[in-house]
mmCIF file of C-alpha atoms in Angstrom:
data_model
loop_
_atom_site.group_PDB
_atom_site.id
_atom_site.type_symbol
_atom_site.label_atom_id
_atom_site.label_comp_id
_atom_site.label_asym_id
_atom_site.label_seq_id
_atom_site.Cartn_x
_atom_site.Cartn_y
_atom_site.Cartn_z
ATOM 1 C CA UNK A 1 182.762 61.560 99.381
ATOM 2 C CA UNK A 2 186.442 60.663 99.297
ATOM 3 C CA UNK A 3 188.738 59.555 96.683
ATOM 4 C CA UNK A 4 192.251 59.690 95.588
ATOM 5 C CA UNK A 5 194.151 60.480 92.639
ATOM 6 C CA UNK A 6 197.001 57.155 92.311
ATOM 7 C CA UNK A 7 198.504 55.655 89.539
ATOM 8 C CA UNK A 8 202.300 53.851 89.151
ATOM 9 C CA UNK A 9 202.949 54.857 93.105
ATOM 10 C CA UNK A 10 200.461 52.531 93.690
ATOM 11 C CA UNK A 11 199.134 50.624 90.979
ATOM 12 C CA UNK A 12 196.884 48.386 93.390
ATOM 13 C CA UNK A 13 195.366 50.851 94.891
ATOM 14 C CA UNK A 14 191.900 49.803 94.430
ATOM 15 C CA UNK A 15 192.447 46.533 96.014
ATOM 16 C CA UNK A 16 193.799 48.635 99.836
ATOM 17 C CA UNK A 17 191.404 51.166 100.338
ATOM 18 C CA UNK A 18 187.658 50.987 101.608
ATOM 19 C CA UNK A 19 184.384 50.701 99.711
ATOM 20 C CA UNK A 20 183.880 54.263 100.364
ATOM 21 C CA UNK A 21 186.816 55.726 98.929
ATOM 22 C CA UNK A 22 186.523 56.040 95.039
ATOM 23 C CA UNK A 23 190.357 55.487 92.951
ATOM 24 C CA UNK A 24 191.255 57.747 90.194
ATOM 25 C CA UNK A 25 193.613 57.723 88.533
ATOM 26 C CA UNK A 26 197.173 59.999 88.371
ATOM 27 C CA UNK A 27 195.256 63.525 88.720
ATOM 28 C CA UNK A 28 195.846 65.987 85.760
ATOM 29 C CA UNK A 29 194.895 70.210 85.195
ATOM 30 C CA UNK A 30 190.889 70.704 86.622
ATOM 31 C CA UNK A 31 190.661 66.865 87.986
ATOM 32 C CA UNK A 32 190.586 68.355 91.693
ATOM 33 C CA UNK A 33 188.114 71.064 90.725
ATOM 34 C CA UNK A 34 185.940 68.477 89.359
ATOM 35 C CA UNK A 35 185.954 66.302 92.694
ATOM 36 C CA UNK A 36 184.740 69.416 94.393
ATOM 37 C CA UNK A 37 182.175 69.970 92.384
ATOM 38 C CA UNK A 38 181.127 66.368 92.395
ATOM 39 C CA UNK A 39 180.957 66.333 96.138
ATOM 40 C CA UNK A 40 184.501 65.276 97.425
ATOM 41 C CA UNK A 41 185.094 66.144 101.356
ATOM 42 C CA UNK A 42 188.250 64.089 101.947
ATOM 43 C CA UNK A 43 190.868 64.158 98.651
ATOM 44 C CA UNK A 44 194.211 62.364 98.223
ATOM 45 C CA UNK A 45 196.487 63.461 95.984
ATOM 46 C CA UNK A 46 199.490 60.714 95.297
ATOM 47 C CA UNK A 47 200.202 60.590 91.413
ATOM 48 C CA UNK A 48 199.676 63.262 88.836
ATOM 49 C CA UNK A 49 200.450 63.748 84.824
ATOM 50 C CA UNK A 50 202.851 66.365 83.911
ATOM 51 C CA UNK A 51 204.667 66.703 80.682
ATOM 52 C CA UNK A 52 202.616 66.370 77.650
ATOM 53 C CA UNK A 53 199.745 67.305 79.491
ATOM 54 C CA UNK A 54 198.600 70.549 81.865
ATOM 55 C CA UNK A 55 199.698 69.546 85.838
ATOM 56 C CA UNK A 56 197.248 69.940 88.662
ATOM 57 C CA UNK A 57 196.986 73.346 89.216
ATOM 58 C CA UNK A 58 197.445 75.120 92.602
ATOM 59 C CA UNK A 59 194.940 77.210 92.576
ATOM 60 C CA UNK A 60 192.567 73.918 92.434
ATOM 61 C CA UNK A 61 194.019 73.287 95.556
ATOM 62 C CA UNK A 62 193.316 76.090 97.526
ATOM 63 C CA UNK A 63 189.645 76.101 95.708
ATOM 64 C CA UNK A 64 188.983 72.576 97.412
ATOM 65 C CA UNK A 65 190.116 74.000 101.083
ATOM 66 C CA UNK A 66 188.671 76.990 100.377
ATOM 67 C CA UNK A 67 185.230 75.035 100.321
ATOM 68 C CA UNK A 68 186.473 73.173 103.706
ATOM 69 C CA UNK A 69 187.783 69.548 102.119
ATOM 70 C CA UNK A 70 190.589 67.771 103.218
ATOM 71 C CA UNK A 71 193.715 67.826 101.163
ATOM 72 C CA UNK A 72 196.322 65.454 101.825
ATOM 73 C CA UNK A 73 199.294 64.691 99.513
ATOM 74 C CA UNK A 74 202.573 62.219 99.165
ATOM 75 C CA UNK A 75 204.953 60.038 97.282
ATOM 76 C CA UNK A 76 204.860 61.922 94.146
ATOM 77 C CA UNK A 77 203.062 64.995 92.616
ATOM 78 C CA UNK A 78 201.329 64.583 96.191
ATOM 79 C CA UNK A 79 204.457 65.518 98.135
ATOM 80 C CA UNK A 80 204.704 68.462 95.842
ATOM 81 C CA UNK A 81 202.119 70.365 95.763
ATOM 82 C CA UNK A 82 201.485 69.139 99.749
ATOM 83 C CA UNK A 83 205.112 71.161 100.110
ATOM 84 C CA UNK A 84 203.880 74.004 98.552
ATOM 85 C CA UNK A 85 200.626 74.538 99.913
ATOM 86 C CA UNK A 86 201.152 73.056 103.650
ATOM 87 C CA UNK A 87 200.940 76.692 104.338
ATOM 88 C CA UNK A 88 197.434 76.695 103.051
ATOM 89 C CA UNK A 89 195.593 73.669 105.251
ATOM 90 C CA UNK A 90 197.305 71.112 102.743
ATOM 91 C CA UNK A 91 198.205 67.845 104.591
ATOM 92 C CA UNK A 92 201.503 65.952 103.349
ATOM 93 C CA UNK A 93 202.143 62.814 104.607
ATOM 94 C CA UNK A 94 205.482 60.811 104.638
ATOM 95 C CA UNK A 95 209.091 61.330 104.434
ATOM 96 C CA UNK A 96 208.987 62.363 100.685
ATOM 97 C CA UNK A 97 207.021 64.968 101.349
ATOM 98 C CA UNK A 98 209.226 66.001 104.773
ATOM 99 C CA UNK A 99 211.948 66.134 102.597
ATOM 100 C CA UNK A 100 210.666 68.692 99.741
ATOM 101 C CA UNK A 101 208.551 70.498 103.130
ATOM 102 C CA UNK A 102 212.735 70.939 104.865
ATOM 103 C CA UNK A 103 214.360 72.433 101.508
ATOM 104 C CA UNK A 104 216.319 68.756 101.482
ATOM 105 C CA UNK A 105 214.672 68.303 97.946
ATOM 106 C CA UNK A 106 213.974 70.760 95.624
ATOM 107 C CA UNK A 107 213.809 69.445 91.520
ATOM 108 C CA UNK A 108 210.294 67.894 90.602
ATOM 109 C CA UNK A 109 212.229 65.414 88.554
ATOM 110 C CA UNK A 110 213.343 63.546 91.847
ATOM 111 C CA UNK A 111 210.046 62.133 91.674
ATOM 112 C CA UNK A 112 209.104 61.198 87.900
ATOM 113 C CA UNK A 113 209.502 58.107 86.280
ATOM 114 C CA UNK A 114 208.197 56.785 82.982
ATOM 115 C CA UNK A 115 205.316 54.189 83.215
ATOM 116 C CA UNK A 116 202.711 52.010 80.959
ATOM 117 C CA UNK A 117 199.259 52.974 80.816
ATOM 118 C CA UNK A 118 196.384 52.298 83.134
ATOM 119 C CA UNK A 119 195.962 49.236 80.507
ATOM 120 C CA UNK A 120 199.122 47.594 81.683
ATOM 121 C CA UNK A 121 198.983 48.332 85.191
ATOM 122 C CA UNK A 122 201.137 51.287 85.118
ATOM 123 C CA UNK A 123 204.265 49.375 84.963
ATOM 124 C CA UNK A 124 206.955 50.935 85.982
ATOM 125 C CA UNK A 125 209.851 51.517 83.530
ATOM 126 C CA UNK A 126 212.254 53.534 85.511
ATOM 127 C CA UNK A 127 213.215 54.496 88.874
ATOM 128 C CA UNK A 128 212.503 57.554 90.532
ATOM 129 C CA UNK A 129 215.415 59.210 92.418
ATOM 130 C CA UNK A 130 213.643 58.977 95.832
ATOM 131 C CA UNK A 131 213.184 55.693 95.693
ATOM 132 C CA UNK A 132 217.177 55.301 94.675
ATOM 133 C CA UNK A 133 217.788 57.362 97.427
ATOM 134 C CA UNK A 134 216.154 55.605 100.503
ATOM 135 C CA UNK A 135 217.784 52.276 98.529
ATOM 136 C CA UNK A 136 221.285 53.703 98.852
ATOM 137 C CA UNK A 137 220.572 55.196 102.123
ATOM 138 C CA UNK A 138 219.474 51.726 103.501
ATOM 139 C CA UNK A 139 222.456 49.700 101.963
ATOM 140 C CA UNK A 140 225.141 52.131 103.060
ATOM 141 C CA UNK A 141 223.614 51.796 106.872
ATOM 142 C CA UNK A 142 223.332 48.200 106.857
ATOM 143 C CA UNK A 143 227.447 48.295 105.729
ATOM 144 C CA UNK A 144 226.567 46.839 102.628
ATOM 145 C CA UNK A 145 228.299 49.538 100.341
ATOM 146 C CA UNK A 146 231.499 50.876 101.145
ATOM 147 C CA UNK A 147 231.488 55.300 101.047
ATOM 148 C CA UNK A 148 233.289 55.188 97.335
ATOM 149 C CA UNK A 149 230.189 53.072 95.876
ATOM 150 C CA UNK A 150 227.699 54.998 97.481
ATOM 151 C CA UNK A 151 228.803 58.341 96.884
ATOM 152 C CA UNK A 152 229.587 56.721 93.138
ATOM 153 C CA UNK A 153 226.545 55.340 92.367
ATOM 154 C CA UNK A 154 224.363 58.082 94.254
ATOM 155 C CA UNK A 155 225.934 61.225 91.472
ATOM 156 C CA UNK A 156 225.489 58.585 88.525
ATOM 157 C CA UNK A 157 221.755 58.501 89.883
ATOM 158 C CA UNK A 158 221.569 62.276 90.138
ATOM 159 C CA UNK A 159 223.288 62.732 86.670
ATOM 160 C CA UNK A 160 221.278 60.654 84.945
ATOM 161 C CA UNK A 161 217.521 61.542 82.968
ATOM 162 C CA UNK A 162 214.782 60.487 84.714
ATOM 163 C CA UNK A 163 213.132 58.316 82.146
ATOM 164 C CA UNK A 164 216.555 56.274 81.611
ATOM 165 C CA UNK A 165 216.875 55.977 84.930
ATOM 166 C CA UNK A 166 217.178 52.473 86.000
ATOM 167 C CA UNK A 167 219.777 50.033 88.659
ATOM 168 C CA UNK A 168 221.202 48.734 85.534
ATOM 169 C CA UNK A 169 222.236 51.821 84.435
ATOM 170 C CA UNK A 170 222.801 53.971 87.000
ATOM 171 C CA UNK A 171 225.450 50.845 88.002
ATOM 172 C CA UNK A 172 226.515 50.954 84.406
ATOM 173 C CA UNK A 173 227.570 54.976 84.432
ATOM 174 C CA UNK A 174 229.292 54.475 88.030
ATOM 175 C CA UNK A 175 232.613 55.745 88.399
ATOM 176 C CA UNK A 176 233.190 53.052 90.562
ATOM 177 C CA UNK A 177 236.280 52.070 92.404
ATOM 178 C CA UNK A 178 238.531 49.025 91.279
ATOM 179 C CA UNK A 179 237.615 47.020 93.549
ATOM 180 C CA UNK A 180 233.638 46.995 93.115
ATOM 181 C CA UNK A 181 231.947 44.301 90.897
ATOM 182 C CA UNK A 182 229.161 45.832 88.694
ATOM 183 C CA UNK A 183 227.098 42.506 88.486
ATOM 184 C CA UNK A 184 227.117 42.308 92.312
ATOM 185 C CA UNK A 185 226.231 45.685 92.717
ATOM 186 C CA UNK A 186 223.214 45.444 90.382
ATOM 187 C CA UNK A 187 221.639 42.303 92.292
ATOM 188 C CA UNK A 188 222.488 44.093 95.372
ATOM 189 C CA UNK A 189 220.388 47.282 94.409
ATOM 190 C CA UNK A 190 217.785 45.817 92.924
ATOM 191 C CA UNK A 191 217.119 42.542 95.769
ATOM 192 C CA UNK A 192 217.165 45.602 98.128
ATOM 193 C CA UNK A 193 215.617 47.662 96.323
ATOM 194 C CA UNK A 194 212.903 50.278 98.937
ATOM 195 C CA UNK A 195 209.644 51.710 97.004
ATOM 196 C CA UNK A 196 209.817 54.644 99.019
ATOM 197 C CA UNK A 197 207.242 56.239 97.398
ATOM 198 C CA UNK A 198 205.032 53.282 97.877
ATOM 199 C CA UNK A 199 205.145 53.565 101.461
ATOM 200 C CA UNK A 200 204.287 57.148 101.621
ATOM 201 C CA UNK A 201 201.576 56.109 99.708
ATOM 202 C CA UNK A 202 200.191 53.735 101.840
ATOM 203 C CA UNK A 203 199.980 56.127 104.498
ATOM 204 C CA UNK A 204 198.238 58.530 102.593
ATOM 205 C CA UNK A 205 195.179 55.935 102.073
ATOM 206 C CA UNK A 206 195.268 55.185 105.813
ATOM 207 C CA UNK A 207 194.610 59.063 106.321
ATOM 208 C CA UNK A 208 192.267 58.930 104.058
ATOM 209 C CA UNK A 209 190.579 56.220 105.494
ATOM 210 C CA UNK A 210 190.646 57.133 109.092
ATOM 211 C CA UNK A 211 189.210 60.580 107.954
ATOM 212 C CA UNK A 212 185.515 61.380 108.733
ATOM 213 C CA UNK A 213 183.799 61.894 105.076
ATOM 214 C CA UNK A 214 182.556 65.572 105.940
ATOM 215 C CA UNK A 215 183.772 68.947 105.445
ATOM 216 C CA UNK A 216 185.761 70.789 107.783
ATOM 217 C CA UNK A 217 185.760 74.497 108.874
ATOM 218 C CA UNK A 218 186.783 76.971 106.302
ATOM 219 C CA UNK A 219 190.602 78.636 106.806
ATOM 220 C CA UNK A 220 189.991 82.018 108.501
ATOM 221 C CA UNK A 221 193.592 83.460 107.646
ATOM 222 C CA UNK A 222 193.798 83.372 104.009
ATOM 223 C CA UNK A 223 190.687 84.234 101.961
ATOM 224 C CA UNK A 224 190.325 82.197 97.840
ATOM 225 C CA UNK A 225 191.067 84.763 95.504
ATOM 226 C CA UNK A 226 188.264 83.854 92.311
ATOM 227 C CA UNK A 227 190.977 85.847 89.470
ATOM 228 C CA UNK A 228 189.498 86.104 85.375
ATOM 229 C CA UNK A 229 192.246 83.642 85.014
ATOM 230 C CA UNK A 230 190.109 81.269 87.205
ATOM 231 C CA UNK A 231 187.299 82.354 86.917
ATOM 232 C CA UNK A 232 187.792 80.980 82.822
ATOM 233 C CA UNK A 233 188.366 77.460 84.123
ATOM 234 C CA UNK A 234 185.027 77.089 85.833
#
């Protein structure tokens, strides 16, 4: 059985992957757990909740390789926890996840962004700093912004709160020099604009389609440790 856990990253997910590989959506505290026990070999882990609800937990993790399933993670929560327990068998995938795996990233809140429900397609409603990033990145290569607007707009970006973050305002809070116009700078960004995390993504279900639906062997250097505290989620 495979599946993967995807929500705002990539709200069409249903529509990319193959009949065989069930969509669920953004993965919250036991949701892993449960795919192991309802038979899940191959699992892809791309969007999660946080905030007013319990994350996916680590331990769930190492519980699914512990029973021999792939693991694979990017783009968002993915990339995290795929930094965290590459150690562990965990596969990340893509250059979010090369960049929290280096040390280059660090704060979980580079990859949040407020979004609708499942009802409205997960619209997005801010822009996660990743995706600002590669944006910036891209425009500054192709000449496109001079060093004073990137470097300008990039710390407004950094400064700013993740669920207010948006190319209107992070243009409207640059300290930007003289001779930069604000409305050009705003089409620029946004015509431009690179879903980073979106492409991560869409490598992720390519793993998980080119993987064979059956479990692998078992880690032999690390052994699951079944604490009370787990133990009490079962």
């Amino acid at each position: 059985m495979k599946l993967v856990f995807v929500g705002p990253t990539l709200p069409d997910a249903v529509n990319l992957v193959p009949a065989d590989v069930e969509v669920r959506g953004p993965a919250k505290h036991r949701d892993i757990l449960a795919a192991v026990n309802d038979g899940a070999t191959v699992i892809g882990l791309i969007d999660g909740n946080f905030e007013d609800v319990a994350p996916i937990w680590h331990k769930e993790i190492l519980f699914a390789l512990s029973q021999g399933a792939r693991v694979y993670g990017s783009s968002s929560m993915g990339a995290l926890r795929a930094a965290e327990c590459a150690a562990f068998g965990m596969i990340g995938i893509g250059k979010i996840y090369s960049r929290y795996a280096s040390g280059e990233l660090v704060d979980d809140s580079d990859v949040a962004q407020i979004h609708g429900p499942r009802e409205m397609n997960y619209v997005s409603l801010s822009e996660p700093l990743v995706n600002v990033f590669a944006t910036l990145d891209d425009l500054s290569l192709r000449r496109e912004l001079d060093h004073a607007e990137y470097a300008s707009l990039r710390t407004s970006a950094e400064l700013m709160f993740f669920k207010e973050r948006t190319y209107r305002a992070i243009v409207a809070n640059a300290n930007l020099p003289e001779h930069s116009s604000r409305e050009r700078l705003e089409v620029l960004l946004r015509t431009n604009a690179i879903n980073q995390k979106r492409l991560d993504g869409l490598k992720l279900l390519d793993a998980i389609a080119a993987a064979d639906d059956k479990c692998v062997q078992v880690p032999a250097d690390w052994t699951f440790a079944s604490t009370m505290q787990w133990r009490k989620i079962l």
